[in-house]
Amino acid sequence: MRFLHTADWHVGKKFNGYDLLADQGKILDQITAIALREKVEAVVIAGDLYDRTVPPVEAVALLNQKIQHLNLQEQLPVLAISGNHDSGTRLATGSPWYTQTDFYLHTNLEQAFTPVVLGDTQFFLLPYFEPIAARLYFDEEVRSIQEAMELVIAKIKSAFDPKLRHVLVTHFFVAGSLRSDSETKIEVGGLDSVPAELLADFDYVALGHLHGRNALQHPTIQYSGSPLKFSLSEAHQEKGVFLVDTTAGTRHFIPLVPEHEVRILEASYEELLDPVFYQNQQREDFLQIKLTNRGVIPNLMNTLRGIYPRILGLERTAGIERSTEIKQTESQSPEQVMADFFYEMTQEKLTKQQSQWLEDSLGAQNQE
Amino acid sequence: MRFLHTADWHVGKKFNGYDLLADQGKILDQITAIALREKVEAVVIAGDLYDRTVPPVEAVALLNQKIQHLNLQEQLPVLAISGNHDSGTRLATGSPWYTQTDFYLHTNLEQAFTPVVLGDTQFFLLPYFEPIAARLYFDEEVRSIQEAMELVIAKIKSAFDPKLRHVLVTHFFVAGSLRSDSETKIEVGGLDSVPAELLADFDYVALGHLHGRNALQHPTIQYSGSPLKFSLSEAHQEKGVFLVDTTAGTRHFIPLVPEHEVRILEASYEELLDPVFYQNQQREDFLQIKLTNRGVIPNLMNTLRGIYPRILGLERTAGIERSTEIKQTESQSPEQVMADFFYEMTQEKLTKQQSQWLEDSLGAQNQE
C-alpha cells in the first residue's frame, strides 16, 4: 500500500493577521499533484483540516472544493480524521455519504475500532478526542490521554488482521516530540502525551498535531508536519508530505514550495528602502525584519510595509540609540524636551517661528 | 410522481428564548413517518433547513441525523434547496456526494437550470438568491427579484421536457401572500416579490419562506408552511405537510402534532395557581397568558413559570388597577408613599414596629 501522508492543513488560518487562504489553496493543489504524479493509492490527512471549530465561510468553500477535486474528480481514496482544532460534529456533515467514493472521515472515537481496508492494509482512523469520550465509551475511570490511549490501542489491536499491514492515523502529542509556536497545547500538566511504545505494533503511525516533521525521531512513527509555515519558529523547517509504502516498509519526504516563504531579513533601513536591494528580494514573503540601524526612525513600519507587504514583525539587532539629552528630561525645561524630540524625529532644529509657536502653546497650557 | 412537500424547518431556532431542538427532532420524525406511511417517491424541502447561517453545533448534529435517516436508512430521495436563513456555501458541504443516493441539495442559482428527473417529473430546484447573483449569472442589469425571476423562469422553461411534468421548488415571497411574524423579510421596498403569473406554467410550485400554509391561495402554487409554530401570530395556524401527486394533479394537507402547542390562555391569577385548573391544562405548552385580574401581583412571572414552564408573554385583559392614593404621590409624605406601596404589594398595613423602622431609615437618609 502506497499512500501520501499529510496533516494540519488549518484551512482558514491567519498568520499574524495575514489571510493565508490563497496560499493554502495553492499548497493543497501541490499535494494533489504529488499524489497523482506518484500514483499513490490513498491520501491520509491526520487532523486539523480547519483552523477553527467554526471556520470562515471562505475556508469552507476552499476545503470543499479541494476535497471534491481529490476524491470525486481524481477519484483518489481519502482517509481523514478530525484534530483538536476541528469541530468533529460539524466536520462530520456528509461523512456517511463519502464512503461510497472511498472518502473516510472519522470524527468519533468509536469509529477507530472499525478499520478501513485498502489493498493489503488496515487503516485505523483515530480522531482527536478528550479523555471524557474514552471514559464514556469504555465506562472506566480514565484520567489522562495516556490512560485512554492504552484502552484504545488495546481495542484496536484486537481488530488486527495478521495477514494485513496496520496503519494508525491519529492526532496527539507523542512523548519525546518537539513543539513549535503554532500548535495549540492540547492539555496542560503532562497528561496529554502518548508514549511512543504504545504505538510500536503498527507498521506505520501517521501523526498530525505538531507542525514540524522532525518533532519525533522514530522508525515507524512520523509527523508529516503542516504543509505551510504558521509561525516564525518554523522559518527554518522544511515543509512537505510523506510518501509511505507499507509493503516495502519505506517512507520518503517530498518538499512543498510555498507561494510566500517565511524568512528573517536582516538589513539597514537604507538598504531596505533601496530598489537595488529590494528588487533582488522576494518582497512578498512573510518577513521578520531585523533592523541594523540604531537611531529612531519615524513612520518606520508604514514605510517598510509600502515595499514589504507581509511583515511579521520588526526587531533591532542592537538597542535603539537615544541622544543623551533625552535621558536627562527631568532636569530640562518643557521647551527643551520638545525641541530635542523634534530633532530626534526630523534631524532638524526648530525654526524661530516654530519655537515661538511652542512657547505660545506651552504658555497657554500653563494658564489653564 | 407522489411526493411530500415541506419547508422552513429552521433547525436550531429559539422561540422567545426557549430551545426548540427536541420539538424539532420529534416533528422531523413525524414527517419521515408520514413519508414512509404514504409511500411517497420523494421528500421536497423548500429552504430554510437551518435558522441561521452558522447554526449551533447541536442543530448541525440533529439535521445531519434526520437527513441521514431519511435518505440513507430509509432510502427516500430528498430534494432540497437553501433558503434565506441558510448559508448556501456552508450547507453545500458534502452535496456532490449526496446525489449518489438521490439526495439533491441545490444552493446555487445555476443549479436550478439542470432539472432533477424522478419518475415522470422534472424538478427544478431554485434556491433563494440575491439579485446580484442573477446579475452575475446573466450579465444583465437586474435590479429586483422580480426582474431576476423573469430571466430565471424563462431559462428554466427552455429546459422543459414536454413529455414530463414540471415542478418548481423555491423560496421567495410570491405576490399576494400573507406574512406572519416569524419570517424574515427578504428585501424592503416591494422589490422582493415574485408575481404568481410568472410561475403559472409549472404543474406544481413547492414554496418555502412564509410559515402559514394559507399564505397564498392558488391552484398550483403552494406554501407548505413551517412544521412548527414559531410565533404567537401563528397560534391559530394548522401546521403540517403536503402530499402532492403531479400525475393525478392533486395535493392533500396532512397535519403534524407538535410536542408543545402554542396557545393563548386566559384566566385569573387564582385560577392559574389552582391545581384543579392547571392539572387539566397542557401546562408544558408555549403559553401567552391573558390575566383577567386588575390588581398588582408581586413576583407574578416567577410564580407562574414554576407551574407553566414555557410562558411566551403575559398581558392583561384590562389595565392594572392602582389604588387612588398611589396616583397622588406628589402631595404625599415619603412615609405615606411607602406605606401605600407596602399595602399594594402585601395587602397588609405596616405594623407599629415597621412604621418605626421606616421612619428611622428615612430620617437617616435625610441626615446624609
XYZ file of C-alpha atoms in Angstrom, chain B residues 15-281:
267
model
C -38.772 30.599 20.352
C -38.817 33.559 22.753
C -35.598 32.159 24.231
C -36.834 28.553 24.511
C -34.750 25.879 22.791
C -36.869 24.116 20.153
C -34.368 21.391 19.244
C -36.151 18.480 20.957
C -39.505 19.568 19.474
C -37.889 19.893 16.055
C -36.384 16.404 16.272
C -39.821 14.929 17.033
C -41.616 16.830 14.267
C -38.982 15.765 11.703
C -39.543 12.166 12.789
C -43.275 12.656 12.132
C -42.506 13.960 8.651
C -40.372 10.875 7.942
C -43.121 8.607 9.302
C -45.714 10.256 7.019
C -43.393 9.924 4.000
C -42.971 6.207 4.707
C -46.629 5.548 5.505
C -47.776 7.353 2.354
C -45.071 5.633 0.293
C -44.049 8.888 -1.402
C -41.367 8.776 -4.086
C -39.517 11.842 -2.767
C -39.391 14.401 0.039
C -39.144 18.056 -1.046
C -37.718 20.617 1.434
C -38.201 24.156 0.112
C -35.481 26.020 2.023
C -34.556 27.323 5.482
C -33.305 23.981 6.750
C -31.391 25.906 9.436
C -32.423 29.044 11.267
C -29.018 30.703 10.934
C -26.076 30.801 8.527
C -23.898 29.422 11.351
C -26.212 27.080 13.227
C -25.341 25.850 16.747
C -23.433 22.558 16.741
C -26.438 20.722 18.258
C -28.565 21.856 15.308
C -25.934 20.511 12.890
C -25.961 17.173 14.701
C -29.771 16.982 14.591
C -30.194 17.874 10.916
C -27.355 15.518 9.917
C -29.035 12.695 11.826
C -32.537 13.265 10.444
C -31.427 13.676 6.814
C -29.209 10.585 7.093
C -32.152 8.633 8.422
C -34.456 9.806 5.626
C -32.036 9.319 2.754
C -29.540 6.619 3.835
C -31.541 4.386 6.172
C -34.992 4.766 4.594
C -33.590 5.336 1.096
C -36.051 8.108 0.294
C -34.986 10.565 -2.428
C -34.662 14.066 -0.953
C -34.893 17.276 -2.988
C -33.837 20.362 -1.049
C -32.751 23.971 -1.545
C -31.164 26.605 0.691
C -33.408 29.435 1.934
C -32.618 32.979 3.014
C -31.758 31.770 6.535
C -29.214 29.206 5.322
C -25.632 29.833 4.269
C -25.632 28.256 0.827
C -21.860 27.723 0.950
C -21.883 26.001 4.338
C -24.972 23.939 3.503
C -23.336 22.790 0.254
C -20.701 20.791 2.184
C -20.981 17.197 1.026
C -23.670 17.890 -1.573
C -21.723 16.496 -4.581
C -21.623 13.123 -2.799
C -25.327 13.161 -1.898
C -26.585 12.718 -5.452
C -25.355 9.095 -5.437
C -28.274 8.286 -3.128
C -30.768 10.652 -4.795
C -30.328 13.465 -2.307
C -30.259 16.679 -4.330
C -29.340 19.775 -2.350
C -29.121 22.908 -4.508
C -27.540 26.030 -3.061
C -26.537 27.966 -6.213
C -28.750 29.740 -8.713
C -27.196 27.979 -11.708
C -28.051 24.542 -10.306
C -31.728 25.382 -10.941
C -31.222 25.079 -14.693
C -30.379 21.375 -14.616
C -33.557 19.562 -13.618
C -33.582 16.501 -11.396
C -35.710 13.892 -13.135
C -37.567 11.424 -10.940
C -40.308 9.268 -12.485
C -42.483 11.366 -14.822
C -41.381 14.697 -13.344
C -38.668 17.312 -13.874
C -37.848 19.024 -10.563
C -36.245 22.463 -10.843
C -34.593 23.242 -7.501
C -34.151 27.019 -7.322
C -32.510 28.097 -4.042
C -33.001 31.526 -2.522
C -30.660 34.025 -4.189
C -29.951 37.750 -4.128
C -30.434 39.875 -7.297
C -26.624 40.254 -7.524
C -26.314 36.510 -8.214
C -28.668 36.813 -11.206
C -26.812 39.939 -12.389
C -23.541 37.997 -12.414
C -25.035 34.865 -13.945
C -26.937 36.570 -16.772
C -24.539 39.507 -17.123
C -27.554 41.820 -17.310
C -28.815 44.767 -15.283
C -31.045 43.112 -12.693
C -32.451 45.415 -10.017
C -35.083 43.312 -8.290
C -36.069 39.742 -7.550
C -38.955 40.164 -9.983
C -36.601 41.100 -12.832
C -34.240 38.288 -11.875
C -37.065 35.780 -11.716
C -38.269 36.654 -15.216
C -34.861 35.660 -16.573
C -34.586 32.597 -14.340
C -38.039 31.203 -15.157
C -37.535 31.782 -18.896
C -34.283 29.812 -18.741
C -35.880 27.056 -16.678
C -38.749 26.766 -19.178
C -36.259 26.363 -22.021
C -35.225 23.111 -20.301
C -38.825 21.804 -20.068
C -39.297 18.327 -21.475
C -42.886 18.442 -22.824
C -43.313 14.693 -22.169
C -42.755 15.215 -18.410
C -44.426 17.091 -15.531
C -42.672 20.186 -14.195
C -42.239 21.075 -10.546
C -40.506 24.196 -9.238
C -39.095 24.159 -5.694
C -38.197 27.640 -4.466
C -38.061 30.027 -1.520
C -39.451 33.518 -2.116
C -42.316 35.860 -1.328
C -44.918 35.341 -4.054
C -47.137 38.391 -4.645
C -50.486 38.191 -2.909
C -49.174 36.139 0.023
C -49.851 36.913 3.691
C -46.958 37.161 6.149
C -46.795 36.114 9.809
C -44.347 37.382 12.481
C -41.688 34.663 12.304
C -40.399 35.119 8.754
C -37.544 37.462 7.993
C -38.474 39.989 5.347
C -36.140 39.230 2.436
C -35.914 42.716 0.925
C -37.553 46.044 1.549
C -39.394 48.300 -0.890
C -41.682 45.848 -2.663
C -38.904 44.643 -4.964
C -38.762 41.258 -3.297
C -41.985 39.687 -4.508
C -42.476 37.294 -7.407
C -45.731 37.647 -9.407
C -47.712 34.398 -9.305
C -48.353 34.592 -13.096
C -44.637 34.037 -13.709
C -44.966 30.601 -12.112
C -48.169 29.569 -13.913
C -46.613 27.033 -16.299
C -45.457 24.565 -13.641
C -47.630 21.641 -12.669
C -46.770 22.459 -9.055
C -44.701 25.100 -7.287
C -43.447 23.916 -3.873
C -42.764 27.106 -1.929
C -40.912 27.853 1.261
C -40.372 31.150 3.118
C -43.811 32.009 4.536
C -44.761 29.986 7.587
C -48.523 29.828 7.050
C -49.731 27.244 4.543
C -52.631 29.534 3.558
C -50.385 32.497 2.806
C -51.269 32.146 -0.879
C -54.440 30.816 -2.486
C -53.565 29.412 -5.895
C -54.483 26.221 -7.802
C -50.854 25.117 -8.396
C -48.637 27.306 -6.168
C -48.436 26.277 -2.519
C -46.562 27.206 0.630
C -46.229 24.121 2.823
C -45.809 26.294 5.915
C -43.339 25.529 8.687
C -43.725 22.220 10.557
C -43.881 24.069 13.902
C -45.305 27.376 15.098
C -42.512 29.902 15.551
C -44.514 32.963 16.668
C -47.639 33.828 18.578
C -49.195 35.141 15.360
C -49.162 31.503 14.152
C -51.113 30.242 17.204
C -54.249 29.581 15.153
C -52.466 28.127 12.098
C -52.637 24.422 11.413
C -49.152 23.088 10.716
C -48.340 20.144 8.508
C -47.022 18.916 5.159
C -48.499 18.467 1.693
C -48.822 15.235 -0.224
C -48.597 16.130 -3.894
C -49.418 13.909 -6.846
C -48.401 15.595 -10.108
C -49.765 12.725 -12.201
C -53.225 12.935 -10.653
C -52.930 16.710 -10.232
C -53.877 16.599 -6.525
C -52.490 17.879 -3.229
C -53.558 16.985 0.303
C -52.670 18.566 3.599
C -51.546 16.267 6.422
C -51.371 17.892 9.864
C -48.435 17.457 12.254
C -48.853 17.186 16.028
C -46.320 19.256 17.964
C -44.878 18.161 21.295
C -45.872 21.566 22.736
C -48.716 23.652 21.307
C -48.668 27.461 21.074
C -51.763 28.760 22.859
C -53.329 31.778 24.445
C -54.518 31.025 27.981
C -56.979 33.472 29.550
C -57.575 33.086 33.284
C -57.338 34.801 36.642
C -54.247 34.537 38.815
C -56.187 32.459 41.320
C -57.296 30.005 38.626
C -53.775 29.732 37.194
C -52.429 28.744 40.612
C -55.244 26.304 41.363
C -54.187 22.627 40.855
C -57.750 21.748 39.859
C -57.391 24.224 36.994
C -53.842 23.551 35.842
C -53.976 19.770 36.086
C -56.451 19.915 33.233
C -54.184 22.204 31.240
